[in-house]
CSV table of C-alpha atoms in Angstrom, one decimal:
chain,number,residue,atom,x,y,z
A,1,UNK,CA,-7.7,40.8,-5.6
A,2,UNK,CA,-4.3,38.6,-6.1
A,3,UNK,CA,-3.3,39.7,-2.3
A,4,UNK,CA,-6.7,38.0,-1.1
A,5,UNK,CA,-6.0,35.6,-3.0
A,6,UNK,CA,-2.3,34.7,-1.5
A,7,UNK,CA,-3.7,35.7,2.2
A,8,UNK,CA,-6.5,32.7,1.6
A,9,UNK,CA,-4.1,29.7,1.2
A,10,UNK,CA,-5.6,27.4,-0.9
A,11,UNK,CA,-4.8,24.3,0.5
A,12,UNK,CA,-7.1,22.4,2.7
A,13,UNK,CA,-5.7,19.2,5.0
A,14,UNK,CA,-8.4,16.4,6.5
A,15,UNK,CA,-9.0,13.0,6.8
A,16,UNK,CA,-9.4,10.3,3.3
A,17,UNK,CA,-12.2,8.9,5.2
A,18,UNK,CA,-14.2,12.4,6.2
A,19,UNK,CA,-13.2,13.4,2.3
A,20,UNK,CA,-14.8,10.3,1.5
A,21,UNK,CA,-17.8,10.4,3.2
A,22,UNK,CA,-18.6,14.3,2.3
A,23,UNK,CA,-18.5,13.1,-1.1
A,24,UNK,CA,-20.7,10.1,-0.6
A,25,UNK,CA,-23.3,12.2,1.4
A,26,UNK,CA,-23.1,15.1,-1.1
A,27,UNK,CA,-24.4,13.3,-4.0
A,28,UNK,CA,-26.7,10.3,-3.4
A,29,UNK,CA,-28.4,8.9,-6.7
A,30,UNK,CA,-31.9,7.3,-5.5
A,31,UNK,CA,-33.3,5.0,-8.1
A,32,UNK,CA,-36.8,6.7,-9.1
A,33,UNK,CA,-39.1,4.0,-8.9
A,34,UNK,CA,-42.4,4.5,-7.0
A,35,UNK,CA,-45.3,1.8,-6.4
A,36,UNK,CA,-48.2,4.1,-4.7
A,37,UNK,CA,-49.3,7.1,-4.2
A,38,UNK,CA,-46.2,7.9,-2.0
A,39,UNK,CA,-44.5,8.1,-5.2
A,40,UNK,CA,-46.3,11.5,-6.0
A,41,UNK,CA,-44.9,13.1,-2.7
A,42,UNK,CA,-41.7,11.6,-3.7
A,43,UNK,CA,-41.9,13.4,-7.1
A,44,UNK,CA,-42.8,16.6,-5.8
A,45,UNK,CA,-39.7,16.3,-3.3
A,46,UNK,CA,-37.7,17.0,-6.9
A,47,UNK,CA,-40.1,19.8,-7.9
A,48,UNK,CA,-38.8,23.6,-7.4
A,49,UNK,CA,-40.7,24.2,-3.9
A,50,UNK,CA,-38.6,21.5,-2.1
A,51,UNK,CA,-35.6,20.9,-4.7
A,52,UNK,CA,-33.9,17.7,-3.9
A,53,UNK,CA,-31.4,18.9,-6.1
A,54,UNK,CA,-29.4,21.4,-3.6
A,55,UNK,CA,-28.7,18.2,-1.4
A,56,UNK,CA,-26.9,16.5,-4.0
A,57,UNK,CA,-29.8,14.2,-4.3
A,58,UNK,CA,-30.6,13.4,-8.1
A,59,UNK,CA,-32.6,10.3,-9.4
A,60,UNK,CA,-31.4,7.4,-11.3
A,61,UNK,CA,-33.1,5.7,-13.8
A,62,UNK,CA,-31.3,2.4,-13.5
A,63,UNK,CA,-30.7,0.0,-10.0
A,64,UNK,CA,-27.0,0.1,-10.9
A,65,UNK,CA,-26.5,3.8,-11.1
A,66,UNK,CA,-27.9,4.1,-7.7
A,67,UNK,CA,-27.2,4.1,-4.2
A,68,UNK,CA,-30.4,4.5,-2.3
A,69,UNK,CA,-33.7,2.8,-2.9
A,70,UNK,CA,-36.9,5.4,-2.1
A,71,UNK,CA,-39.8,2.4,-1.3
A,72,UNK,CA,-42.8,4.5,-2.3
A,73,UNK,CA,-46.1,2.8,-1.4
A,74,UNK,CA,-47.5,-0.6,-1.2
A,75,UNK,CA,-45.4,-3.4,-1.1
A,76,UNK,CA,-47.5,-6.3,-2.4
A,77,UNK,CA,-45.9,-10.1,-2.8
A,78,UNK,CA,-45.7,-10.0,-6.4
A,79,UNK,CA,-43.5,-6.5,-6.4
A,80,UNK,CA,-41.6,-8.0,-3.4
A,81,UNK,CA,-39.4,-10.5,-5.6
A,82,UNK,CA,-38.7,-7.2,-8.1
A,83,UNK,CA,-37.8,-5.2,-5.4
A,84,UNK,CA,-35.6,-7.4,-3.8
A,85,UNK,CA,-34.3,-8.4,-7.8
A,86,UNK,CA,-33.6,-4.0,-7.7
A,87,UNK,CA,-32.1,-4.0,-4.4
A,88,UNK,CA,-29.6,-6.8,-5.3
A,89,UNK,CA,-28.2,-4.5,-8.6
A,90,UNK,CA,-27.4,-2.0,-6.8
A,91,UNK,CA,-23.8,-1.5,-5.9
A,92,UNK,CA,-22.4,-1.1,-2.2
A,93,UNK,CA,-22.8,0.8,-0.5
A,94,UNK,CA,-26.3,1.1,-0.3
A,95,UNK,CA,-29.5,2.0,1.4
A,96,UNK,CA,-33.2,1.7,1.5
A,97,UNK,CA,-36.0,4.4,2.6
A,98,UNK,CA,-39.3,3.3,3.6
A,99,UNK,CA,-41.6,5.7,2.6
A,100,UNK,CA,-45.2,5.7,4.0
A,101,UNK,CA,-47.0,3.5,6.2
A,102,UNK,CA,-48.0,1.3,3.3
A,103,UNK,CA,-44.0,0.4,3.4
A,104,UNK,CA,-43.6,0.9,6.3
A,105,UNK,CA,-45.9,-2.0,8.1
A,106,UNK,CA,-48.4,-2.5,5.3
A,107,UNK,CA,-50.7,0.6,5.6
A,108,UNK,CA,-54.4,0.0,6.1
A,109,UNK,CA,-54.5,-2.4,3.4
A,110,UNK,CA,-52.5,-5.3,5.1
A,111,UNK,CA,-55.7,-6.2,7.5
A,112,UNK,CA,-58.1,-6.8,5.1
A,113,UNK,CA,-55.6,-7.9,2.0
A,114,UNK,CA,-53.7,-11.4,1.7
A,115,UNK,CA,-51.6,-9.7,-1.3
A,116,UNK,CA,-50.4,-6.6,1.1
A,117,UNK,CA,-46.4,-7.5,2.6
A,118,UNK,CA,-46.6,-6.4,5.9
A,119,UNK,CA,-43.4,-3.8,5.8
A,120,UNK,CA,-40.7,-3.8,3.1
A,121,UNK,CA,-38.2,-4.8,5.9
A,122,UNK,CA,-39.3,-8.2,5.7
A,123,UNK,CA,-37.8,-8.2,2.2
A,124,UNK,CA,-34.8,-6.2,1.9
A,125,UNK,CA,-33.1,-3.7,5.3
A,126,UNK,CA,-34.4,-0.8,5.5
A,127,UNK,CA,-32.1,2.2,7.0
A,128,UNK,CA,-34.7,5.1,7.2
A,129,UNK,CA,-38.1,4.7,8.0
A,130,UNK,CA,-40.7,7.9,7.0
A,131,UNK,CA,-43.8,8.3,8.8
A,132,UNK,CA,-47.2,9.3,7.2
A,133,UNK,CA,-49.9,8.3,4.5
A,134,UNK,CA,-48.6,9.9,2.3
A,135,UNK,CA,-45.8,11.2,3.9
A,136,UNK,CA,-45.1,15.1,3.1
A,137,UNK,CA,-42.0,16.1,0.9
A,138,UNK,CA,-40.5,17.8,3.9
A,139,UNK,CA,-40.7,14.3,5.7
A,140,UNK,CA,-38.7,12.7,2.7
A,141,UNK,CA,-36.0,16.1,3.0
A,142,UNK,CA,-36.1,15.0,6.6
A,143,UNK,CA,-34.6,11.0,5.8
A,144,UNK,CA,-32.4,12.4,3.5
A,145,UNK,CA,-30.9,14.6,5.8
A,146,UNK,CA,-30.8,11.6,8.6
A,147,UNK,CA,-29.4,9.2,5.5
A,148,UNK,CA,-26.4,12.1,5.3
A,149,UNK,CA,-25.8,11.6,9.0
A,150,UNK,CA,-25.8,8.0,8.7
A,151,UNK,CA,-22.9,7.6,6.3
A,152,UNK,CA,-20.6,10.9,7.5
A,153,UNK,CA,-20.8,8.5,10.6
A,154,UNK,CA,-19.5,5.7,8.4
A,155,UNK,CA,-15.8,4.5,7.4
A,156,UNK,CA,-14.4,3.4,4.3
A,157,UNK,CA,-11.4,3.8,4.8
A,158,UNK,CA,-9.2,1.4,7.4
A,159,UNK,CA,-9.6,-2.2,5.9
A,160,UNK,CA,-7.9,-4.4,7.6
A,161,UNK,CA,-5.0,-6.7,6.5
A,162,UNK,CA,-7.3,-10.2,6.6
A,163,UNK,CA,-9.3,-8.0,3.9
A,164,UNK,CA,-6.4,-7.2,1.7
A,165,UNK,CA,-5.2,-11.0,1.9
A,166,UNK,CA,-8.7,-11.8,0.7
A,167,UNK,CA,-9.2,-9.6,-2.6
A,168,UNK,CA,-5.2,-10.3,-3.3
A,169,UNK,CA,-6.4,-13.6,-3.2
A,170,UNK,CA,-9.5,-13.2,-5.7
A,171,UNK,CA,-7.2,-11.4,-7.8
């Protein structure tokens, strides 16, 4: 066993930014807030036939704990100015899902409704959009896994020397 051991190594060399970014995309904290009925598929994405939890993905209960915002369901004026209260406490980096096609582009409610928002883009950015009414948990595994791709593609690391002079300067 100690010869395996010895033959193995244990040292592994790579990049601070792809270190970075593997932990980033290994654990994303989504606040759990839902509006709709989209927030039922969203909690069955956490029950034991999808799991969220074997992506890394576990729910918040507080805006600054988190680092993605799940948009579950129908985005009406009066929840726009919360939302958009939510998506400002949240720390950098962060991202937004648009879950369903009530927050997507206002569902079939926008039409005949002069309460309905008509998409949650038009209040905060959205990164991933996720098709359907309601959307299926595999759908919401699907943006997830997009989400992941998004940020390993992503660099923290590199800031430049007009950035440095700036926080020295706050400081």
């Amino acid at each position: 066993m100690s010869s395996d051991m010895n033959e193995s190594g244990g040292v592994v060399i790579t990049k601070m930014n792809d270190l970075l970014n593997w932990a980033r995309l290994s654990s994303l904290w989504p606040l759990s807030f839902g509006i709709a009925c989209c927030a039922i598929e969203f909690m069955g994405a956490f029950a034991s036939t999808y799991d969220l939890d074997r992506y890394g993905v576990f729910p918040r209960p507080s805006a600054r704990q988190a680092d993605v915002l799940i948009i579950a369901g129908t985005v009406t004026f009066k929840m726009a100015e919360r939302i958009k209260r939510l998506y400002e406490q949240m720390p950098e980096p962060k991202y937004v899902i648009s879950m369903g096609s009530c927050s997507n582009c206002g569902g079939p409610y926008w039409q005949h409704g002069y309460h309905v928002v008509k998409g949650v883009d038009r209040v905060i950015p959205v990164d991933i959009y996720v098709q359907g009414c309601p959307p299926r948990p595999e759908s919401l595994i699907g943006a997830i896994l997009e989400l992941q791709k998004k940020i390993e593609g992503e660099s923290l690391v590199g800031v430049g020397k007009s950035e440095i002079r700036e926080i020295l300067k706050v400081v």
